[in-house]
XYZ file of C-alpha atoms in Angstrom:
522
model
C 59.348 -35.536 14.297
C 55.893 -33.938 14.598
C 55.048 -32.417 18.303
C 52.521 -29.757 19.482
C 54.159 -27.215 21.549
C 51.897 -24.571 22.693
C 48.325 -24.979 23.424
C 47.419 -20.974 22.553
C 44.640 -21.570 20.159
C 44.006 -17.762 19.081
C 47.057 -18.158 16.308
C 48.308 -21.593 14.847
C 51.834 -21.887 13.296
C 53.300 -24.493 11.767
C 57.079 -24.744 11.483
C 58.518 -27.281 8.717
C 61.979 -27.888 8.168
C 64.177 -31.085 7.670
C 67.421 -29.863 9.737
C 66.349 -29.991 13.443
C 68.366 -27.200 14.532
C 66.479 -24.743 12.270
C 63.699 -25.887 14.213
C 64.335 -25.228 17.624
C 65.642 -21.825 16.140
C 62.027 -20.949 15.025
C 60.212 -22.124 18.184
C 62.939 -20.535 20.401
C 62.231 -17.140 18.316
C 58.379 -17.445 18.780
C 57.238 -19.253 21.589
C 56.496 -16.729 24.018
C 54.414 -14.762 21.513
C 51.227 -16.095 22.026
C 50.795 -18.547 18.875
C 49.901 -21.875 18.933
C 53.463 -23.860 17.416
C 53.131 -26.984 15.260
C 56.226 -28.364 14.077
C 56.869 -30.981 11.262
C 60.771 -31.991 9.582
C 59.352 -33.236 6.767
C 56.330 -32.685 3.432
C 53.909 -35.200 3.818
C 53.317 -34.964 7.769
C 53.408 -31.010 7.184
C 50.655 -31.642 4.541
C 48.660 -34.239 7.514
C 49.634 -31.186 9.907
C 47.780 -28.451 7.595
C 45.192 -30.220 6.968
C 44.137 -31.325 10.197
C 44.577 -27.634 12.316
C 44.410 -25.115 9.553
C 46.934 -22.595 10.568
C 47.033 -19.368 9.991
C 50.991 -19.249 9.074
C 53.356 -21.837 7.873
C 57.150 -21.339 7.568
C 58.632 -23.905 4.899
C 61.420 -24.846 4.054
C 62.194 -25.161 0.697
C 65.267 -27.709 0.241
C 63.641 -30.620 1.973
C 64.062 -34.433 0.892
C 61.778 -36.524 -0.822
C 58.949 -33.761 -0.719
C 60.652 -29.909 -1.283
C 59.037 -27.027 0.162
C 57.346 -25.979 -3.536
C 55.401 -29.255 -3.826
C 53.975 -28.980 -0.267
C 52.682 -25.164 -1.160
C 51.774 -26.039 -4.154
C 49.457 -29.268 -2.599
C 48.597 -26.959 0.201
C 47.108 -24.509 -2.121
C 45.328 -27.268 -4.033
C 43.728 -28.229 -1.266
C 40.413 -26.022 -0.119
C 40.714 -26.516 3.320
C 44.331 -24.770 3.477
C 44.485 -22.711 0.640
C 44.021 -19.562 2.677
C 46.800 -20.457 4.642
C 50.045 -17.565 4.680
C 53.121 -19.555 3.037
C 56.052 -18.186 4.210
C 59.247 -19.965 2.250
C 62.825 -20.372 4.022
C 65.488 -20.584 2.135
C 69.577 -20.098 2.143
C 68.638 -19.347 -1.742
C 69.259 -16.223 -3.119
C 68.197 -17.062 -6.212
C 65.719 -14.667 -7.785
C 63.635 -17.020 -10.157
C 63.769 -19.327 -6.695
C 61.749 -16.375 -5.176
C 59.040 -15.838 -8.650
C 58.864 -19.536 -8.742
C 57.137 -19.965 -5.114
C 55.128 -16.333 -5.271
C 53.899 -18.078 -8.696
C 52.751 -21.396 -6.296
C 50.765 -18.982 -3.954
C 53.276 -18.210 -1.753
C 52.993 -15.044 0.854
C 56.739 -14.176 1.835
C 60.083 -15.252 1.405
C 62.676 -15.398 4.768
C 66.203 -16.092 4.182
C 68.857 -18.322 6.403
C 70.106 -17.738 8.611
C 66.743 -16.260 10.343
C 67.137 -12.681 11.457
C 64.464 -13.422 15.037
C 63.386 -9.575 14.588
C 62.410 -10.371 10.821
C 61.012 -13.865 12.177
C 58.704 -11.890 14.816
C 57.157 -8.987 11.923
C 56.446 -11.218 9.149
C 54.295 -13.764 10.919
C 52.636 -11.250 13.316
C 51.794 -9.379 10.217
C 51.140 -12.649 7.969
C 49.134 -14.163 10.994
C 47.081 -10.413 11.447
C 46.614 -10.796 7.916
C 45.372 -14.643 7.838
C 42.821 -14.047 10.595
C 40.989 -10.973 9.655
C 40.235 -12.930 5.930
C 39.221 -15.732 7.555
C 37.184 -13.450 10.072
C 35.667 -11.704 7.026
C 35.119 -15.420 5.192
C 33.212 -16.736 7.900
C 31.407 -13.500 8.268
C 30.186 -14.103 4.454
C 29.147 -17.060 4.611
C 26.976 -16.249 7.775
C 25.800 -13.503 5.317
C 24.963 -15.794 2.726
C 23.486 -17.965 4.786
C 21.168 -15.512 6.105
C 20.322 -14.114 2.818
C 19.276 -17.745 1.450
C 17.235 -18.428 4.474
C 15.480 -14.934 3.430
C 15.117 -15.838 0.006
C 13.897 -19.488 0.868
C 11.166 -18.210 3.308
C 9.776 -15.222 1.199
C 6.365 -15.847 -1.194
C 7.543 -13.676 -4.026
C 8.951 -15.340 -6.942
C 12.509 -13.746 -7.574
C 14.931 -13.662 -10.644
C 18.313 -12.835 -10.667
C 18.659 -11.994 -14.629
C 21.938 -11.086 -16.773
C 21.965 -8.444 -19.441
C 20.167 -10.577 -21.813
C 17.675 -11.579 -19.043
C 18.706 -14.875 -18.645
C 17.893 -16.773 -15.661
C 20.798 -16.719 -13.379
C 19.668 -17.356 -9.724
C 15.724 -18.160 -8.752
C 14.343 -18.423 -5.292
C 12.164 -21.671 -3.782
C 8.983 -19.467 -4.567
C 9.695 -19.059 -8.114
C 9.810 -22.684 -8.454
C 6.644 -23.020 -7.169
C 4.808 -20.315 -9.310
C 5.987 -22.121 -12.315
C 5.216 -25.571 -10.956
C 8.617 -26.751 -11.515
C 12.347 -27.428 -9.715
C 14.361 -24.133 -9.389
C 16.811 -25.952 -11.499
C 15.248 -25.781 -14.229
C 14.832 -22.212 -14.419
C 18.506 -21.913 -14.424
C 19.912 -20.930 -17.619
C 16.423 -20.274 -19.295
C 15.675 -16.457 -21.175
C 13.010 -15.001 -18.980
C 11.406 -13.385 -21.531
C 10.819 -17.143 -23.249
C 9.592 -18.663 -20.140
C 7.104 -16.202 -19.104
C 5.622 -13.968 -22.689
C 4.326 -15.839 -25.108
C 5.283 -12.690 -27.708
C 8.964 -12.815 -26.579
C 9.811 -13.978 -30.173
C 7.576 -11.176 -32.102
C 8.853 -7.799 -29.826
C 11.488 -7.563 -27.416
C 11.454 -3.762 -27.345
C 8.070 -3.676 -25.366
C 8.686 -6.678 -23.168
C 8.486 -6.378 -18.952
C 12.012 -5.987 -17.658
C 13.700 -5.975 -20.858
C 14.477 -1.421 -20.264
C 15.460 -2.953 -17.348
C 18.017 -5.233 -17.995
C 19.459 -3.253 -20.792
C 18.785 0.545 -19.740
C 18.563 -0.136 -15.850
C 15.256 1.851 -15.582
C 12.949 0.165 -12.850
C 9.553 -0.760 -13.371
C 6.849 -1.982 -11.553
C 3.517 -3.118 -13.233
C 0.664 -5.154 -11.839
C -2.198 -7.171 -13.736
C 0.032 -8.499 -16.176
C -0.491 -11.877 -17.843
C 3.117 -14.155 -17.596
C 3.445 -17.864 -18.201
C 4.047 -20.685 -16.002
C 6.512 -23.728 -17.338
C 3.616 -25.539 -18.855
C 2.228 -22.731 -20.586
C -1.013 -21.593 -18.726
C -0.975 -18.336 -17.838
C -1.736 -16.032 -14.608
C -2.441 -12.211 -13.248
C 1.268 -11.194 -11.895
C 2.687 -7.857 -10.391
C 6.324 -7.682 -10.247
C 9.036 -5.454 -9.795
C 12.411 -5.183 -11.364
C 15.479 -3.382 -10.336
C 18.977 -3.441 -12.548
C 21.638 -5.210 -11.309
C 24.646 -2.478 -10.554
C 28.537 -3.227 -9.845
C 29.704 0.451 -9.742
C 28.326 2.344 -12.534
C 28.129 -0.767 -14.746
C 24.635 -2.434 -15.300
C 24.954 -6.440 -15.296
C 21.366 -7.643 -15.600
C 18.163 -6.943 -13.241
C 16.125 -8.307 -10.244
C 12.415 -9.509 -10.628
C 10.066 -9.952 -7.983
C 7.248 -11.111 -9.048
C 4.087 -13.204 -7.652
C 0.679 -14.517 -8.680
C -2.007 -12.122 -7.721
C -5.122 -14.636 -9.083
C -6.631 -14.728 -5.764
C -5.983 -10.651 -5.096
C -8.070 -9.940 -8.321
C -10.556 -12.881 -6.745
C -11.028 -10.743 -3.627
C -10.943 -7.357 -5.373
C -13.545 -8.461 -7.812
C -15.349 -9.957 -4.687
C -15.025 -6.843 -2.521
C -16.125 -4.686 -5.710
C -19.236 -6.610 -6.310
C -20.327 -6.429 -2.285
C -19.483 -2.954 -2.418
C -22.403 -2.745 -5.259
C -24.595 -4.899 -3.582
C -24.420 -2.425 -0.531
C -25.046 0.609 -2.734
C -28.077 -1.073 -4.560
C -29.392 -1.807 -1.014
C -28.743 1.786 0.494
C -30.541 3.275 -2.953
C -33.168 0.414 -2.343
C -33.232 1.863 1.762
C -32.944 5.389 0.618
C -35.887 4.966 -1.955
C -38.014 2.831 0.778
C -37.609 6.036 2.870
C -38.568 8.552 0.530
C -41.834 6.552 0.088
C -42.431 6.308 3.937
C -42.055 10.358 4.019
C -44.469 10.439 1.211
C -46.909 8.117 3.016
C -46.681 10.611 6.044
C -47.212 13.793 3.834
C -49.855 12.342 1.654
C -52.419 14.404 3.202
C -50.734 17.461 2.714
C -49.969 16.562 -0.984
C -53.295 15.776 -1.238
C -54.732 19.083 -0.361
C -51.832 21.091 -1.968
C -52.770 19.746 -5.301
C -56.719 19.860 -4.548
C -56.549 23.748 -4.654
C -55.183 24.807 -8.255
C -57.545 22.134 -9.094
C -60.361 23.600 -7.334
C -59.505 26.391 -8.235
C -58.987 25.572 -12.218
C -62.687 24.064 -11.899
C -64.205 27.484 -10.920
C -62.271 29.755 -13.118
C -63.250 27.078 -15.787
C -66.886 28.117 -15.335
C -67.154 31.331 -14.714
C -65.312 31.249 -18.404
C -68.243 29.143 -19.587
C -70.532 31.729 -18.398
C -69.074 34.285 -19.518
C -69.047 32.230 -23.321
C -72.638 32.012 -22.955
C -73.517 35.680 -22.778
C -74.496 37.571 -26.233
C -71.254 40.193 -26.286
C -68.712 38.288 -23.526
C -66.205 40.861 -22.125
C -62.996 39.344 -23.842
C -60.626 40.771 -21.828
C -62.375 39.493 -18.654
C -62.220 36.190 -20.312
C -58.437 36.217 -20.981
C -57.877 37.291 -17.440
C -59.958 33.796 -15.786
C -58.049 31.548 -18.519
C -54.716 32.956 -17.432
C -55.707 32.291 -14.249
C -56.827 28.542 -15.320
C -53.270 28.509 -16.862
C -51.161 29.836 -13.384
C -53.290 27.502 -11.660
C -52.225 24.671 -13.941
C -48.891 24.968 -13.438
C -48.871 25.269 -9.973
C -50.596 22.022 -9.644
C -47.354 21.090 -12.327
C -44.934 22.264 -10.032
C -46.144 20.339 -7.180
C -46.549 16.961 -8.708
C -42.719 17.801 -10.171
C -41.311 17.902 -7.163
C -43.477 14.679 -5.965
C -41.975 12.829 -8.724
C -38.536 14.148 -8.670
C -38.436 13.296 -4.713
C -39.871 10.034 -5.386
C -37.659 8.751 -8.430
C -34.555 6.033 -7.370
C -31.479 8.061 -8.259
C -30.402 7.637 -11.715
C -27.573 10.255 -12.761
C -25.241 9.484 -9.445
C -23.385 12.500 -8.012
C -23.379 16.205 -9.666
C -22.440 19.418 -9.531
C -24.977 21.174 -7.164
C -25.563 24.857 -6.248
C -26.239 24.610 -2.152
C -28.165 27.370 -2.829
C -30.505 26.500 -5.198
C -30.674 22.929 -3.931
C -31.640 23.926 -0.261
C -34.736 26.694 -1.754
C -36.122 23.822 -3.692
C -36.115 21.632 -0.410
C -37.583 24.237 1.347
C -40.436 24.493 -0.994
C -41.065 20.976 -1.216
C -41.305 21.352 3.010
C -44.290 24.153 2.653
C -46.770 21.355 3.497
C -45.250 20.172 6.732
C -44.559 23.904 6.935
C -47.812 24.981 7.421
C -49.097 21.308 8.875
C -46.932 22.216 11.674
C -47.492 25.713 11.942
C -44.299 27.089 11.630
C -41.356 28.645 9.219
C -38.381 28.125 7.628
C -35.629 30.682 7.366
C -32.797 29.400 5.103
C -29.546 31.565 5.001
C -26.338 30.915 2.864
C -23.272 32.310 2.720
C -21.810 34.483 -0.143
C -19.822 32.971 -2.687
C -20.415 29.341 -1.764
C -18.531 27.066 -3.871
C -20.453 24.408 -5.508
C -20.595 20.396 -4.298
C -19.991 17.390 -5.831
C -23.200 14.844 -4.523
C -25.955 13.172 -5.436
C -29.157 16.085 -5.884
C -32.081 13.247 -4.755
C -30.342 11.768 -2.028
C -28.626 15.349 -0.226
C -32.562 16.527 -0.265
C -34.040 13.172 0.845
C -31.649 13.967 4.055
C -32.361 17.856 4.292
C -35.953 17.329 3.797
C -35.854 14.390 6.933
C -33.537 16.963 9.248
C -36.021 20.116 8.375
C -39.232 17.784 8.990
C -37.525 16.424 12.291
C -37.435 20.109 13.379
C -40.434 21.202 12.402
C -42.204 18.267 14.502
C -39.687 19.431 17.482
C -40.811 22.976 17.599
C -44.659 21.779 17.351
C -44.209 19.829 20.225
C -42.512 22.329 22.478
C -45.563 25.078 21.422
C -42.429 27.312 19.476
C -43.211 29.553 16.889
C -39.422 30.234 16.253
C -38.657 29.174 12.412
C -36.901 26.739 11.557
C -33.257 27.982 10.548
C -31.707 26.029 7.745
C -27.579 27.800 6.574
C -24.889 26.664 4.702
C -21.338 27.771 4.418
C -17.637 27.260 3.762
C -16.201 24.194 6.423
C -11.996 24.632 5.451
C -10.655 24.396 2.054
C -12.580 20.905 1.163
C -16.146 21.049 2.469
C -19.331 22.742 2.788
C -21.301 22.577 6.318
C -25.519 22.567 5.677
C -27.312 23.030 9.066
C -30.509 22.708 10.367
C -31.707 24.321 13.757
C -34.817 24.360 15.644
C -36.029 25.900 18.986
C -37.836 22.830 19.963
C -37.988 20.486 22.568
C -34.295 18.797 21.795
C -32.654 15.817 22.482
C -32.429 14.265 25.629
C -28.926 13.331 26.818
C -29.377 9.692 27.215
C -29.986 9.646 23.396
C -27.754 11.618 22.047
C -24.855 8.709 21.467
C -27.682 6.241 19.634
C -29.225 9.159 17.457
C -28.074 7.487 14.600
C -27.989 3.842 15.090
C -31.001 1.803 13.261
C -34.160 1.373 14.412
C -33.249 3.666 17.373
C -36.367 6.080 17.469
C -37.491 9.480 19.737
C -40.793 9.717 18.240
C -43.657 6.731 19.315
C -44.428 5.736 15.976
C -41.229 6.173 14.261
C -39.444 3.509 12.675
C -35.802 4.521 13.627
C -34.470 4.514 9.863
C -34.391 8.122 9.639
C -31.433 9.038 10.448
C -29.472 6.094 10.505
C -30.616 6.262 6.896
C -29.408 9.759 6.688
C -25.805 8.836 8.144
C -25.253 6.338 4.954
C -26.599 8.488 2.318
C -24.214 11.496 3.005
C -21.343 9.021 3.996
C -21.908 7.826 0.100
C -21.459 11.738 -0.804
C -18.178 11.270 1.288
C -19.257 13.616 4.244
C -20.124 13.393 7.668
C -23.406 14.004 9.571
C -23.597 15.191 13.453
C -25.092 16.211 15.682
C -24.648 19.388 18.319
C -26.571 20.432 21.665
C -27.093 23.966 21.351
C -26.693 26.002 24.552
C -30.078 27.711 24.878
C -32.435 24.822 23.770
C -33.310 22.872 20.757
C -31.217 20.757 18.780
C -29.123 21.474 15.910
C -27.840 19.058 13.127
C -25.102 18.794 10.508
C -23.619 17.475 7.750
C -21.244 18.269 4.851
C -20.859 18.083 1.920
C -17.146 17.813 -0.149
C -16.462 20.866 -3.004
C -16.604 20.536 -6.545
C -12.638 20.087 -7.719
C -10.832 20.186 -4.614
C -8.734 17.205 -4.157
C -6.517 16.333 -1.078
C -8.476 15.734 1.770
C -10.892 14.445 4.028
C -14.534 16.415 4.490
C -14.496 15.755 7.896
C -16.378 17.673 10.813
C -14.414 20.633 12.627
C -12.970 20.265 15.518
């Protein structure tokens, strides 16, 4: 007799016994309690039964013909789609080793005739309970698994699960494809074989080995590992150690092939040169363009020590000539021939130094004596224009860390541009050049004029290329000036001052501070 008699899904039960009457005592006792009833009075359709529904409970009984009770649990336990099913023997035993012997074949309780419907009612609802939450948990793990191999399967990274000894004990899709080879046949392997060539000379020094024995992390990038047919590549990879508890069983590797990275780096690098190389070529092209314009000025700056030099040089000749020359009127002129000199030295010194393409990169400059020798070099356009320069600077000013040729190329351009401004507007206000502290990581240089400033309209395009205020300009000028102190790692600006003219900025970062930006205030 085999018969379905309740179509309640949430909790199967299947009821096996040979004698009929025990039968209809079980499904009188439980068929109001919810559970889906199966019934069977004999092994083999119990075992068809089981196999087909999967329930939760069954209650055998143990003296049964042909098939006893013991063979069906112990098939049903065999078999993977019902081994999680709750045995639950019946017996009119009272035997003790009849109890051991079917806990021994998997079984979950024991319930002795004749059935006690209380007793019935606990054991299943706490057998069924039981059943349902580990198959709850079951499926819940495999969704879990599931999910974590469709993770593994989609990410790029190469990944190792590695015993104690590092051997190869779970790899991911991607690390099958770094090696150019089926995952399967990383299985098994030492990961220290497959990947170093000097895995047989030093293990103490080996990648992930202080992992996998002394659970310390790492993480190293630019290293050279092996692929399965023995050319090698540029990896970074991380390893963790593999923890049950407090004890260490192995390590995780992620690990991928960073060939093109370095490709793009290296790339990047050698773009990043070729746009220094052209802002030194730019910067250098603009230095000669301000010499072009000042030319003049040099020209007539030099022409009067040598003038000079020329006269005091004769008037020494005459004085040679004479019978009894005054000596000491003599040593006076050729001291003067010798001050002259060297203030024709000095001039064509800073010409040269002004001139030269930067060779030395960034220093350690005194704003102080870095803005006096601009200002001296601006004497020319100075008195060319008619007006002064006033330079202040705070006390105690730390030093900066920037390039000496290229921070005066940009005061010398700002100091010009103001000098022209307060021409034009018919000022005779100097120009007023200051420096001082800008927070803990920068120093602020500015440059102020009472000329005819800025009009609105260009304020915003100041600094773009080729955008130009004067008629025969170029535009490069600042623009230029923008990249050269961006190189220092400063900032350049500009500000409308409230009563007239224009004042510009930039800064520059301190010697030895670390930590943060040298960015404008706000």
């Amino acid at each position: 007799m085999t018969e379905t008699v309740s179509e309640n899904s949430e909790v199967t039960v299947l009821l096996v016994d040979d004698n009929p009457q025990n039968l209809k005592v079980l499904y009188e006792t439980l068929k109001d309690k919810g559970y889906r009833l199966l019934i069977a009075n004999e092994g083999e359709k119990a075992l068809d039964l089981a196999h087909r529904h999967h329930p939760e409970v069954i209650l055998l009984d143990i003296m049964m013909p042909e098939m006893d009770g013991y063979e069906v649990c112990e098939r049903l336990k065999a078999d993977p789609q019902t081994a999680d099913c709750a045995v639950v023997f019946l017996s009119a035993l009272d035997d003790l080793q009849a109890k051991v012997k079917g806990f021994s074949l998997g079984g979950a309780d024991y319930i002795s005739k004749p059935f006690q419907s209380q007793e019935v009612i606990a054991r299943v609802k706490t057998h069924a309970q039981v059943i349902r939450l580990e198959r709850e948990l079951q499926a819940r793990n495999r969704e879990l698994q599931g999910d974590q191999a469709r993770i593994l399967n989609s990410i790029s990274e190469g990944i190792y699960g590695l015993d104690e000894n590092g051997i190869i004990e779970f790899a991911n899709p991607a690390a099958g494809m770094i090696m150019g080879c089926p995952v399967e046949d990383l299985i098994g392997k030492s990961f220290f074989d497959l990947h170093f060539s000097t895995a047989s000379d030093s293990e103490d020094n080996l990648p992930v080995m202080a992992t996998c024995r002394q659970g310390v992390a790492e993480n190293q990038r630019d290293i050279r590992m092996l692929r399965a047919d023995g050319s090698g590549f540029p990896a970074e990879y991380r390893s963790t150690p593999k923890l049950e508890g407090e004890e260490l069983h192995g390590a995780v590797v992620v690990f991928r092939d960073i060939t093109t990275e370095l490709e793009n780096e290296q790339a990047l690098e050698d773009a990043r040169a070729m746009v220094q190389e052209q802002r030194d070529q730019l910067a250098h092209t603009s230095r000669l363009s301000t010499m072009g314009e000042m030319a003049a000025g040099f020209a007539h700056e030099v022409n009067q020590p040598l003038t000079a030099i020329t006269n005091y040089a004769r008037v020494a000749k005459r004085m040679m000539g004479k019978e009894q020359p005054d000596l000491g009127l003599l040593q006076e002129t050729l001291d003067k021939v010798e001050a002259q000199s060297h203030r024709a030295s000095e001039i064509i010194r800073r010409i040269r130094r002004f001139m030269k393409k930067p060779a030395t990169g960034k220093e350690i400059l005194s704003v102080p004596g870095l803005l006096e020798d601009t200002r001296q070099f601006a004497e020319v356009d100075m008195r060319n224009n008619e007006g002064g320069i006033e330079v202040q600077v705070e006390d105690s000013l730390p030093d900066v860390l920037a390039d000496p040729i290229q921070v005066q190329q940009v005061a010398l351009n700002l100091i010009r541009n103001a000098l022209e401004a307060t021409r034009s507007a018919g000022a005779a206000t100097p120009v007023e050049v200051s420096a001082r502290r800008c927070g803990d990581h920068c120093v602020r240089v500015q440059v102020r004029d009472h000329g005819i400033g800025v009009a609105e309209e260009a304020e915003e395009k100041l600094f773009h290329p080729f955008h130009t205020t004067k008629d025969e300009g170029m535009g490069i000028g600042l623009a230029t000036c923008r990249s050269l102190i961006q190189a220092q790692g400063g900032e350049i600006g500009y500000e409308r001052p409230d009563d007239g003219g224009a004042c510009f900025w930039f800064t520059l970062p301190v010697s030895g501070v670390e930590g943060g930006l040298c960015a404008p205030e706000e």
